[in-house]
mmCIF file with all atom_site columns, C-alpha atoms in Angstrom:
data_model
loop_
_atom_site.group_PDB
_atom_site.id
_atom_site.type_symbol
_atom_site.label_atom_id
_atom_site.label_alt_id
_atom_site.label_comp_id
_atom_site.label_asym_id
_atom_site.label_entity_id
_atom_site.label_seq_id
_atom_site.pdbx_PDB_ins_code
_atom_site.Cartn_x
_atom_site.Cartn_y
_atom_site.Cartn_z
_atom_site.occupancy
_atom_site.B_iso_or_equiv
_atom_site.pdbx_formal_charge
_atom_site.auth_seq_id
_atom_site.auth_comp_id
_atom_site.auth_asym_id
_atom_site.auth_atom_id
_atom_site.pdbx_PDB_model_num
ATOM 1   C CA . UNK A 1 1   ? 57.579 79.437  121.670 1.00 42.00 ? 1   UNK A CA 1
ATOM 2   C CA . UNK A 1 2   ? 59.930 80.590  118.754 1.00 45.00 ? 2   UNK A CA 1
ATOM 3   C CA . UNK A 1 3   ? 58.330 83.013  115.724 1.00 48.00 ? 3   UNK A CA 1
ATOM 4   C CA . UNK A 1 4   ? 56.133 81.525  112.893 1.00 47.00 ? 4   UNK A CA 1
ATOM 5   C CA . UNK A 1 5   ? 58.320 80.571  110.243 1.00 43.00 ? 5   UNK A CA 1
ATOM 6   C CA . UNK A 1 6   ? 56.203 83.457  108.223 1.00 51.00 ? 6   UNK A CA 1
ATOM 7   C CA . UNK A 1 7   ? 56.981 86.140  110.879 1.00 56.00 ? 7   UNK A CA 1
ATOM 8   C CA . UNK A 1 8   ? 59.688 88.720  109.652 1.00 60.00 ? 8   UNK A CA 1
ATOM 9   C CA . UNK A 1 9   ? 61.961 87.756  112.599 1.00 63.00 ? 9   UNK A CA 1
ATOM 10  C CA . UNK A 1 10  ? 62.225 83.947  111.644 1.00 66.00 ? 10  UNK A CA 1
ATOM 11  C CA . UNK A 1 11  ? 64.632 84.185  109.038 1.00 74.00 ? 11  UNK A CA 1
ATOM 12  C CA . UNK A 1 12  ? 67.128 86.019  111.885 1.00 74.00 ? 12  UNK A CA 1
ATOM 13  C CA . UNK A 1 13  ? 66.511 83.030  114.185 1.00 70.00 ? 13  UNK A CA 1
ATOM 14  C CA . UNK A 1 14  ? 67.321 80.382  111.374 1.00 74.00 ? 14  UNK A CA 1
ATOM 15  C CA . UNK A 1 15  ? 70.501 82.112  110.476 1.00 76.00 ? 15  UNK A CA 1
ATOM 16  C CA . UNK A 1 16  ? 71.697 82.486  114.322 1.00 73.00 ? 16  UNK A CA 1
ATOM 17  C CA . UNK A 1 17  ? 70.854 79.370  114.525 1.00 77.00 ? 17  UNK A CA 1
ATOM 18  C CA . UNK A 1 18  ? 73.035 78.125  111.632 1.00 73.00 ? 18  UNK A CA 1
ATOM 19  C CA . UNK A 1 19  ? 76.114 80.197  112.649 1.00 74.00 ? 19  UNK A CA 1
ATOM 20  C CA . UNK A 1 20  ? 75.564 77.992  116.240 1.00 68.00 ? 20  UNK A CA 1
ATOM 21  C CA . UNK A 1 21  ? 75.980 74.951  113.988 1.00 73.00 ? 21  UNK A CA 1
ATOM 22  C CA . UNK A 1 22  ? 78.523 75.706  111.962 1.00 72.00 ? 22  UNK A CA 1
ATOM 23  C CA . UNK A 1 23  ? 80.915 78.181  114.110 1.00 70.00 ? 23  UNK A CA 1
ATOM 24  C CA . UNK A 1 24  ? 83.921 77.249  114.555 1.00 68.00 ? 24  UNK A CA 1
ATOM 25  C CA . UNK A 1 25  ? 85.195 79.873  117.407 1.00 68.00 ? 25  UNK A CA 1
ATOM 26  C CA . UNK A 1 26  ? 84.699 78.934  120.894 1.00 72.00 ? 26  UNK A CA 1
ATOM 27  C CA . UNK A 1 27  ? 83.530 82.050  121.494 1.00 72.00 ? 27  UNK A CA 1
ATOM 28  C CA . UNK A 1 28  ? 80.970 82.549  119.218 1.00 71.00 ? 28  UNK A CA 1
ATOM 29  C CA . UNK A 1 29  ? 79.909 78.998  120.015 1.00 71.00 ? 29  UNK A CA 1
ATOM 30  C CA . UNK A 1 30  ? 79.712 80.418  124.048 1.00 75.00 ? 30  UNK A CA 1
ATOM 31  C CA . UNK A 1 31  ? 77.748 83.371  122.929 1.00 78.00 ? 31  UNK A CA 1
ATOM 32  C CA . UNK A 1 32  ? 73.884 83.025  124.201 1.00 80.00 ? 32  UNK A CA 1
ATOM 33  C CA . UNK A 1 33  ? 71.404 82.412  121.724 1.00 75.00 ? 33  UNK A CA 1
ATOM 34  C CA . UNK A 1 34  ? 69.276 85.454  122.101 1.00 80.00 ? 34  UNK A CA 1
ATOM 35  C CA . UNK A 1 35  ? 72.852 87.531  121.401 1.00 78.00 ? 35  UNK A CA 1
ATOM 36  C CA . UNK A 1 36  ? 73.738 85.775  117.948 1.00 79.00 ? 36  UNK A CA 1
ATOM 37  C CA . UNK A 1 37  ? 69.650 86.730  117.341 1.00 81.00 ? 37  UNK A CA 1
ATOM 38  C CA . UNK A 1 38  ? 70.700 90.502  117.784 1.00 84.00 ? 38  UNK A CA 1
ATOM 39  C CA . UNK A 1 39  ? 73.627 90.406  115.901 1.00 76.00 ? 39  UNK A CA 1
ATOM 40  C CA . UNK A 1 40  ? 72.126 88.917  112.753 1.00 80.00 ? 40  UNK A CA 1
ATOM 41  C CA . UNK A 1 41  ? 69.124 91.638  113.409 1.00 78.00 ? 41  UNK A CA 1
ATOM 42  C CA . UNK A 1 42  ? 71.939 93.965  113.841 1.00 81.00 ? 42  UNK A CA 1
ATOM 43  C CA . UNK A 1 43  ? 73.987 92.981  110.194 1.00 78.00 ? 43  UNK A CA 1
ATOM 44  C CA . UNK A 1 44  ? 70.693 93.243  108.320 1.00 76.00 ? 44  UNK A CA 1
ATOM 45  C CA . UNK A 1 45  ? 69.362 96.337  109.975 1.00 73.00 ? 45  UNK A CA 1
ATOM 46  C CA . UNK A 1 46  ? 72.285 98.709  110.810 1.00 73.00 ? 46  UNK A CA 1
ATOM 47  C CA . UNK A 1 47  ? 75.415 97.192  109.529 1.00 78.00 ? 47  UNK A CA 1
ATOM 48  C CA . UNK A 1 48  ? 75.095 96.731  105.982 1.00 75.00 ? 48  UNK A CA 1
ATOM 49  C CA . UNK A 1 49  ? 76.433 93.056  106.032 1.00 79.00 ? 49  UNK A CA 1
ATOM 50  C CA . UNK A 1 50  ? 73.398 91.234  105.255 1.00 83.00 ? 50  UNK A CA 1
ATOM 51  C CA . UNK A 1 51  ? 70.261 91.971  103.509 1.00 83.00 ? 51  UNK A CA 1
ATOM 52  C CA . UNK A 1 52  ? 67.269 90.557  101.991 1.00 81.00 ? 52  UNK A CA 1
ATOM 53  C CA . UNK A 1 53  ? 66.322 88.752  98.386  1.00 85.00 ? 53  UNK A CA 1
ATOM 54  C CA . UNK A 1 54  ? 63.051 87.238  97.845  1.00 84.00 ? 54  UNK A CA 1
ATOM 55  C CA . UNK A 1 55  ? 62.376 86.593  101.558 1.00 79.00 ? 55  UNK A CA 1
ATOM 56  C CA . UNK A 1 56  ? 65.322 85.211  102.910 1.00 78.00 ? 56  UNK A CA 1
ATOM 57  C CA . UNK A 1 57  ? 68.994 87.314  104.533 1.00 81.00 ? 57  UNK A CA 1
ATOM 58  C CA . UNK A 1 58  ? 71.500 87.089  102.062 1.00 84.00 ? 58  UNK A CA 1
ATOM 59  C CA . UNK A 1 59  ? 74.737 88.839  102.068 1.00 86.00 ? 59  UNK A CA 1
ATOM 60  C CA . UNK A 1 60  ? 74.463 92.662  101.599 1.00 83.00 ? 60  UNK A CA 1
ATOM 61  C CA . UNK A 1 61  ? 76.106 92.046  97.742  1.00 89.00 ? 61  UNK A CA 1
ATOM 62  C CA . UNK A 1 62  ? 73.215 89.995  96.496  1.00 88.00 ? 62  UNK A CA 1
ATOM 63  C CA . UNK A 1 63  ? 70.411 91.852  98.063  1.00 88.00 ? 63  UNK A CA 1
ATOM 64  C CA . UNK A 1 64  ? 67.410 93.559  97.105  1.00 91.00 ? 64  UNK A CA 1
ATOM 65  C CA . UNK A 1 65  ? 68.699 96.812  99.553  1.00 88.00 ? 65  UNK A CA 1
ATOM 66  C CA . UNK A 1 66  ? 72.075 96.357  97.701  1.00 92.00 ? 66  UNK A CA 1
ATOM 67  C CA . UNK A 1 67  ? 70.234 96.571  93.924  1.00 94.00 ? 67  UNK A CA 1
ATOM 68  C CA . UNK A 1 68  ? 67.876 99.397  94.783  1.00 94.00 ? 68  UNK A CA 1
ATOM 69  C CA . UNK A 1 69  ? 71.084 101.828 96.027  1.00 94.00 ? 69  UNK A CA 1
ATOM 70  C CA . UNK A 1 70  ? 73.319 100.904 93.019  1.00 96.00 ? 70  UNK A CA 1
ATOM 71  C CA . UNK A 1 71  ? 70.343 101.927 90.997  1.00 96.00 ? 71  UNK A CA 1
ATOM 72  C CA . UNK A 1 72  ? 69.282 105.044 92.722  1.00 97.00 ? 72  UNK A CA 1
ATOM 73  C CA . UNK A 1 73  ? 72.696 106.206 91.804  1.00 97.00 ? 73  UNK A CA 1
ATOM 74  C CA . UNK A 1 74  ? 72.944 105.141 88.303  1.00 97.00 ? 74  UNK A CA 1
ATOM 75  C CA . UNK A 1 75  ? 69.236 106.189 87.835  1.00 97.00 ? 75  UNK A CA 1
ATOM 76  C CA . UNK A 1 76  ? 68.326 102.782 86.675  1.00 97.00 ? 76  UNK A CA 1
ATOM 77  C CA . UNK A 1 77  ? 64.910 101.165 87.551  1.00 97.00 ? 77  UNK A CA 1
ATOM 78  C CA . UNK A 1 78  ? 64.018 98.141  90.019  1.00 96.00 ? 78  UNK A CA 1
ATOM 79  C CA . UNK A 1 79  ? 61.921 95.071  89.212  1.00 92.00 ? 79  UNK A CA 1
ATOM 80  C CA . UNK A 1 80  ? 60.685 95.996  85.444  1.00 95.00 ? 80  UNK A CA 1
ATOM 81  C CA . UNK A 1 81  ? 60.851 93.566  82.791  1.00 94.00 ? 81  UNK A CA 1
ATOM 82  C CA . UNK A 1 82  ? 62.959 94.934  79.542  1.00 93.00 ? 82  UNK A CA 1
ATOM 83  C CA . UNK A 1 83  ? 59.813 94.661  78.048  1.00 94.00 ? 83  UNK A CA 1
ATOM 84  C CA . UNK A 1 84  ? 57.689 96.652  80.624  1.00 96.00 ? 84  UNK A CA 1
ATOM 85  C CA . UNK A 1 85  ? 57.273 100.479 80.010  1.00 97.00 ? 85  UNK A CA 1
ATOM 86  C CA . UNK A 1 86  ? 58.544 102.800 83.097  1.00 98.00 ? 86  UNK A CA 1
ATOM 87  C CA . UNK A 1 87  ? 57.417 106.114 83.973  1.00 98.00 ? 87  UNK A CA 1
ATOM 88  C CA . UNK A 1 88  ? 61.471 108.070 82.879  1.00 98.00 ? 88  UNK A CA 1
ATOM 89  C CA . UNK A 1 89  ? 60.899 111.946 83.302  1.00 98.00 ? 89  UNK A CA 1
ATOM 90  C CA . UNK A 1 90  ? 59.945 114.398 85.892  1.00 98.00 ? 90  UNK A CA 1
ATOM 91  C CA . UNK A 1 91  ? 57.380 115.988 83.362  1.00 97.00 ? 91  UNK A CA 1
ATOM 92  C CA . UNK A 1 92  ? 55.831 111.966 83.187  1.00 98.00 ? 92  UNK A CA 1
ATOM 93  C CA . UNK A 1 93  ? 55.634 111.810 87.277  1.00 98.00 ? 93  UNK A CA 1
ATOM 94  C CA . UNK A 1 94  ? 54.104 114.885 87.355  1.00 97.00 ? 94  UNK A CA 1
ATOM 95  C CA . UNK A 1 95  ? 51.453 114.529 84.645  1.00 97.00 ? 95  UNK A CA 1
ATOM 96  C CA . UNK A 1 96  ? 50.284 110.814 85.662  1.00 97.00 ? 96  UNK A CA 1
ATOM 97  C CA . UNK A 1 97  ? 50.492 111.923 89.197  1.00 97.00 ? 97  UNK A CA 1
ATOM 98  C CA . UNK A 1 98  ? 47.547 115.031 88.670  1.00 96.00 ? 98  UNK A CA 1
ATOM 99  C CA . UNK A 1 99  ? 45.560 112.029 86.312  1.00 96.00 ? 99  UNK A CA 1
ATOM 100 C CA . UNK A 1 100 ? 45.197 109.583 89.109  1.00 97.00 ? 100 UNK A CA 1
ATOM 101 C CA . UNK A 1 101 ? 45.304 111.994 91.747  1.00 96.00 ? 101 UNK A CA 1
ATOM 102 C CA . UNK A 1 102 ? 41.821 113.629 89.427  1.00 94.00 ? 102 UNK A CA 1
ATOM 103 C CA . UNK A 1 103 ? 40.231 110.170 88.927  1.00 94.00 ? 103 UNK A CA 1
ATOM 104 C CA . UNK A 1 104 ? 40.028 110.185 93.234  1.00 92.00 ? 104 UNK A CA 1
ATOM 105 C CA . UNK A 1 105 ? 36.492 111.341 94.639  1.00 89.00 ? 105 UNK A CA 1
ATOM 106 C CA . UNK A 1 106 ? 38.646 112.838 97.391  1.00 89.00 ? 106 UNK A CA 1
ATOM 107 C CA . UNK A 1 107 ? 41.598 114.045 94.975  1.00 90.00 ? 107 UNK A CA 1
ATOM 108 C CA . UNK A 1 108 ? 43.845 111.746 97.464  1.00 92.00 ? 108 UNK A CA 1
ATOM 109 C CA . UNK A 1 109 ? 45.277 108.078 97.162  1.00 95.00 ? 109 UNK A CA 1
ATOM 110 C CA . UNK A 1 110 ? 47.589 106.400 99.547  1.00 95.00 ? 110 UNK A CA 1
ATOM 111 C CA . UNK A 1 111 ? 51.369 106.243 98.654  1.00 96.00 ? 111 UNK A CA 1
ATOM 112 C CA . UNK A 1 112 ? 51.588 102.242 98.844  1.00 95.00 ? 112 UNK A CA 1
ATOM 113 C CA . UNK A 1 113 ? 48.424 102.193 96.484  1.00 96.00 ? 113 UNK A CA 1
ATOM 114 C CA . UNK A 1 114 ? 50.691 104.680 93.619  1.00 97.00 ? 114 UNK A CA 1
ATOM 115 C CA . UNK A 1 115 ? 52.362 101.746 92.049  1.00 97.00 ? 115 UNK A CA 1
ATOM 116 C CA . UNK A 1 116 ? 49.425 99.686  91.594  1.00 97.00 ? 116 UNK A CA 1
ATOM 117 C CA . UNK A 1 117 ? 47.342 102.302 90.361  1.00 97.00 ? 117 UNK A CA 1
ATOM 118 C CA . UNK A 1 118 ? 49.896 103.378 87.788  1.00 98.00 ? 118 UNK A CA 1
ATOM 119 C CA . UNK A 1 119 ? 50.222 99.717  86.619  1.00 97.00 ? 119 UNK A CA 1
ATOM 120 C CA . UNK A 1 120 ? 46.332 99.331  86.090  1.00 97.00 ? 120 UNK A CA 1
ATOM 121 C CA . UNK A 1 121 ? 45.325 102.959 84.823  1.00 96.00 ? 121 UNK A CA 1
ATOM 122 C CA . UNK A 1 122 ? 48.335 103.591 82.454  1.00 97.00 ? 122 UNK A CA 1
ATOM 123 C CA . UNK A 1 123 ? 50.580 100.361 82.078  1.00 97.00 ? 123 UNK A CA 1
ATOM 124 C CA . UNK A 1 124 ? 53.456 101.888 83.239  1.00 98.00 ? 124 UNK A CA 1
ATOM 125 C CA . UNK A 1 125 ? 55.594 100.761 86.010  1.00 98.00 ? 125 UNK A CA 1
ATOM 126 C CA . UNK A 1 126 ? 56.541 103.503 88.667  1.00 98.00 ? 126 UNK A CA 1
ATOM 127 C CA . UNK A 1 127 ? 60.227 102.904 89.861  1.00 98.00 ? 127 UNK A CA 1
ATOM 128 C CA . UNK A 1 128 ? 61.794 105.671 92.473  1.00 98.00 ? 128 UNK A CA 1
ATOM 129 C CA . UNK A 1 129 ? 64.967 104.470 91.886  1.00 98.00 ? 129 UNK A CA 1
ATOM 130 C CA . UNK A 1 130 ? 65.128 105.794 87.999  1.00 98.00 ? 130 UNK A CA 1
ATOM 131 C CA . UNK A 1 131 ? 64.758 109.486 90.044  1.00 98.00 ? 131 UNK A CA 1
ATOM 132 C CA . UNK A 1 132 ? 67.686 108.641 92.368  1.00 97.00 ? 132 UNK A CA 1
ATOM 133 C CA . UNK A 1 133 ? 65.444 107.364 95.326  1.00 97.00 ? 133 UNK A CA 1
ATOM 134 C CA . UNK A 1 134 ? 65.435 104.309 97.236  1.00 94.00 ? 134 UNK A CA 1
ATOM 135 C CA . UNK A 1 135 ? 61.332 104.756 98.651  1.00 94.00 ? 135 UNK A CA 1
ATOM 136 C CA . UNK A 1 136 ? 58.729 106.108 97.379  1.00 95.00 ? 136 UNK A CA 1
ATOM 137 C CA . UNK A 1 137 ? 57.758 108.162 100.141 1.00 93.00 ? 137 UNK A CA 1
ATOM 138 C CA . UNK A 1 138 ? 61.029 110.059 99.605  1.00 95.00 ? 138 UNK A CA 1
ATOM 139 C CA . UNK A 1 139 ? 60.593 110.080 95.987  1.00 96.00 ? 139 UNK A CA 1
ATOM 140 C CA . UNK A 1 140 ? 57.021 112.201 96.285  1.00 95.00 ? 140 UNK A CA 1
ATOM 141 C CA . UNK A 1 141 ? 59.147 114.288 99.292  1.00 94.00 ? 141 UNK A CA 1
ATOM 142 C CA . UNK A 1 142 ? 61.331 115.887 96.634  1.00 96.00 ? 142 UNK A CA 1
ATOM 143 C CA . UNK A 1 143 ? 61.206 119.478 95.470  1.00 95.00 ? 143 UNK A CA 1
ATOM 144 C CA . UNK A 1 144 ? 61.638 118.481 92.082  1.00 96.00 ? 144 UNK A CA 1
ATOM 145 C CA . UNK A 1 145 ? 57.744 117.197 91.814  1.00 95.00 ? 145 UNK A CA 1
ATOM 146 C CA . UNK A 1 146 ? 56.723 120.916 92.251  1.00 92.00 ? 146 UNK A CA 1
ATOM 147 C CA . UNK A 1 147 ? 54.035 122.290 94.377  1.00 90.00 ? 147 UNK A CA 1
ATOM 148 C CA . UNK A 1 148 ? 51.230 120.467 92.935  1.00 92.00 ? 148 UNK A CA 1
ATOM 149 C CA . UNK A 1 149 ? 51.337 117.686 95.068  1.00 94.00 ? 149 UNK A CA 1
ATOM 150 C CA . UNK A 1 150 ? 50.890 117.589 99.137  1.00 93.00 ? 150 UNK A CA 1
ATOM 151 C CA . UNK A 1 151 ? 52.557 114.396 100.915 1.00 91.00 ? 151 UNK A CA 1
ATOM 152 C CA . UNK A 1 152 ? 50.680 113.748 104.524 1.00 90.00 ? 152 UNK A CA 1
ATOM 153 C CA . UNK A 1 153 ? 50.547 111.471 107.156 1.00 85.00 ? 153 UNK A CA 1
ATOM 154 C CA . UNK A 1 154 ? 47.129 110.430 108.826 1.00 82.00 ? 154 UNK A CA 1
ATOM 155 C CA . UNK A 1 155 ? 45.862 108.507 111.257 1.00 76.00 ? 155 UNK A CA 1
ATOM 156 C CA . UNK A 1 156 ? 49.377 108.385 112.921 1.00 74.00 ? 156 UNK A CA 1
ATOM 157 C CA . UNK A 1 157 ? 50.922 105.857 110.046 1.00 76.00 ? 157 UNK A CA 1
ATOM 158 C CA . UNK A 1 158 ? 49.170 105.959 106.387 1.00 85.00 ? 158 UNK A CA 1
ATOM 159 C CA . UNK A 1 159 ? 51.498 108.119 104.005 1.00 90.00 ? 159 UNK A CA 1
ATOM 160 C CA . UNK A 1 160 ? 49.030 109.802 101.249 1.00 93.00 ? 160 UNK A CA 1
ATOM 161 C CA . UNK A 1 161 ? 49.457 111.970 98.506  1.00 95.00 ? 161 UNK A CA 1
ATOM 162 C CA . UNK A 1 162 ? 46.703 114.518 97.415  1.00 92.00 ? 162 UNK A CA 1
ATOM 163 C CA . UNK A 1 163 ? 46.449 117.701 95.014  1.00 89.00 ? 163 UNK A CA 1
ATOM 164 C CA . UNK A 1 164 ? 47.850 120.757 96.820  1.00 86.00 ? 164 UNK A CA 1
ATOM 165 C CA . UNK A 1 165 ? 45.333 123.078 97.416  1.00 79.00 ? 165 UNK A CA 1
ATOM 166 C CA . UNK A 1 166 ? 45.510 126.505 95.082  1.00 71.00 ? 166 UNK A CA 1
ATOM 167 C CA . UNK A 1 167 ? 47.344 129.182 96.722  1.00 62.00 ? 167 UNK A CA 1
ATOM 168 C CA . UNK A 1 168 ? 45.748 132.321 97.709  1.00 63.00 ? 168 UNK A CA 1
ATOM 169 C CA . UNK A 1 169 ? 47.499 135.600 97.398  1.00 57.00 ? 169 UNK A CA 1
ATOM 170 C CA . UNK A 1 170 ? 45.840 137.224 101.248 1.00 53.00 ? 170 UNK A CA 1
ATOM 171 C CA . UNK A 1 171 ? 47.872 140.004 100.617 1.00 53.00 ? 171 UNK A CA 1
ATOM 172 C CA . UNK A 1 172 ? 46.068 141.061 97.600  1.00 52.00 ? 172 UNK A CA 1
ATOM 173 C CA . UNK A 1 173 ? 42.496 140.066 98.944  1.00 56.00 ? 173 UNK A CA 1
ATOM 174 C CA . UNK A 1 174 ? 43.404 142.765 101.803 1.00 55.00 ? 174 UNK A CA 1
ATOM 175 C CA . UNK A 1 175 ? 44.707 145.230 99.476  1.00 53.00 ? 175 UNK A CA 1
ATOM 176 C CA . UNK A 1 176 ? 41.411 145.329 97.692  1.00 57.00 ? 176 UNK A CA 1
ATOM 177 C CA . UNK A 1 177 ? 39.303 145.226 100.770 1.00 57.00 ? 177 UNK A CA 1
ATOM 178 C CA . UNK A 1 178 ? 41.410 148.273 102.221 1.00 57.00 ? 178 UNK A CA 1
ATOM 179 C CA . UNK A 1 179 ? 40.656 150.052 98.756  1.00 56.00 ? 179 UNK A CA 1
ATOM 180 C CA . UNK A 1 180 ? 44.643 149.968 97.639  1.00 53.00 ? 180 UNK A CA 1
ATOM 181 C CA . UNK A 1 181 ? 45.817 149.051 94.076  1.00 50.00 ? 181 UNK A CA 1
ATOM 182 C CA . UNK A 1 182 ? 45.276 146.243 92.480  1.00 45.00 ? 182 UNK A CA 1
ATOM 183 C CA . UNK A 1 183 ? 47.965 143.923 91.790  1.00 45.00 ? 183 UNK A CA 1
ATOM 184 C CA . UNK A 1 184 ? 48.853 143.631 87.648  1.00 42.00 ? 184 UNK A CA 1
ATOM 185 C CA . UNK A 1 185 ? 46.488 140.864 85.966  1.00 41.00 ? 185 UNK A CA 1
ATOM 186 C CA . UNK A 1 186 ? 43.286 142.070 88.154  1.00 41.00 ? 186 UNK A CA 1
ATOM 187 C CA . UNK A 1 187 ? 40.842 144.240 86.696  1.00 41.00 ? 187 UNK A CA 1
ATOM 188 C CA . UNK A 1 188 ? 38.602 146.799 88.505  1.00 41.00 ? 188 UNK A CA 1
ATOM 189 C CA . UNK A 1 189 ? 35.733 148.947 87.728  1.00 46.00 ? 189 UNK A CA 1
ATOM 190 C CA . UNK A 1 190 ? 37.080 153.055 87.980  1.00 48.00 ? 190 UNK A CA 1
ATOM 191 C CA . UNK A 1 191 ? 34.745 155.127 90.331  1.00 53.00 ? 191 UNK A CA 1
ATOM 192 C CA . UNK A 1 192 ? 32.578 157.739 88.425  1.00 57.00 ? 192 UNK A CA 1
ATOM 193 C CA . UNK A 1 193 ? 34.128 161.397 88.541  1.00 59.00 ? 193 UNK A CA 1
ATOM 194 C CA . UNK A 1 194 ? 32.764 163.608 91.070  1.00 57.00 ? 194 UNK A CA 1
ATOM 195 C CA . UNK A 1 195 ? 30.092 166.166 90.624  1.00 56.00 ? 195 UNK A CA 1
ATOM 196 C CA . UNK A 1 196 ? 30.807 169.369 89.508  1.00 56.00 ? 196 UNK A CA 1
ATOM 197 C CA . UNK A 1 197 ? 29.243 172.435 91.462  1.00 53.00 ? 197 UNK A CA 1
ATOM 198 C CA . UNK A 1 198 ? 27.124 174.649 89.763  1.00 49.00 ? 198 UNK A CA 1
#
């Protein structure tokens, strides 16, 4: 009745298992099953002494979690070649971004479909770390992008990114309905002069 040895929450139950084996404390030896489960879970989720590296727990040092910080702060990319081209400016996101985001019949594609895209429209690999981000979702989040971009959530889960929607100024719409001035850059026909009385 254990997990498939494809489910996510085998590889905790092979390491418990192994610190069972090889323990040598009594008391870890005593400790139930189940509670050497949670604390692997527990040093991979929370604790920062285990992580993960091509499918398997490895210690936090030789992880995939461990890589992706260091190079969020150094600004370095994750998992491209040296010969692979990487998307390296704000100015870059922000351009490819409104290009794929324009080739969409609904101006909308979802986040985990970005990378892909990227790598099949422009050959370019899209890394979040190079702009000091660890996901992607966070990396689309920032202010830096601008305002041309709208990050949403729908159907309770799927994170998609769509072109913002142009913003209208309601205060000047009023303004001209209510026959008040016209804010600089408009341009209005004057009202002829009155009649003079003869």
């Amino acid at each position: 009745g254990g997990p498939r040895a494809d489910a996510p929450s085998h590889r905790y139950y092979v390491v418990a298992s192994w610190l069972q084996d090889v323990a040598d404390s009594d008391r870890l030896r005593s400790l139930p099953f189940g509670r050497l489960v949670s604390i692997v879970r527990s040093s991979a989720n929370h604790m920062g002494l285990l992580g993960h590296r091509a499918g398997l727990l490895v210690p936090y040092a030789q992880s995939e979690e461990c890589e992706r910080r260091v190079n969020a702060v150094t600004g370095k990319p994750t998992a491209v070649a040296p010969d692979e081209n990487y998307v390296k400016t704000w100015q870059e996101l922000r351009s490819l971004l409104s290009k794929l985001l324009a080739q969409q019949t609904d101006k909308m594609i979802e986040v985990s479909k970005i990378k892909t895209s990227f790598r099949a429209s422009f050959r370019v690999e899209l890394s979040e770390t190079v702009f000091g981000h660890r996901s992607l979702s966070k990396l689309l989040a920032d202010p830096s992008l601008g305002t041309g971009f709208e990050l949403e959530i729908v159907q309770g889960s799927r994170n998609v990114l769509r072109l913002a929607e142009p913003v209208r100024h309601a205060s000047a719409d009023a303004s001209r309905k209510a026959g008040g001035p016209t804010p600089t850059g408009a341009s209005v026909s004057a009202p002829p002069p009155p009649k003079q009385l003869q």
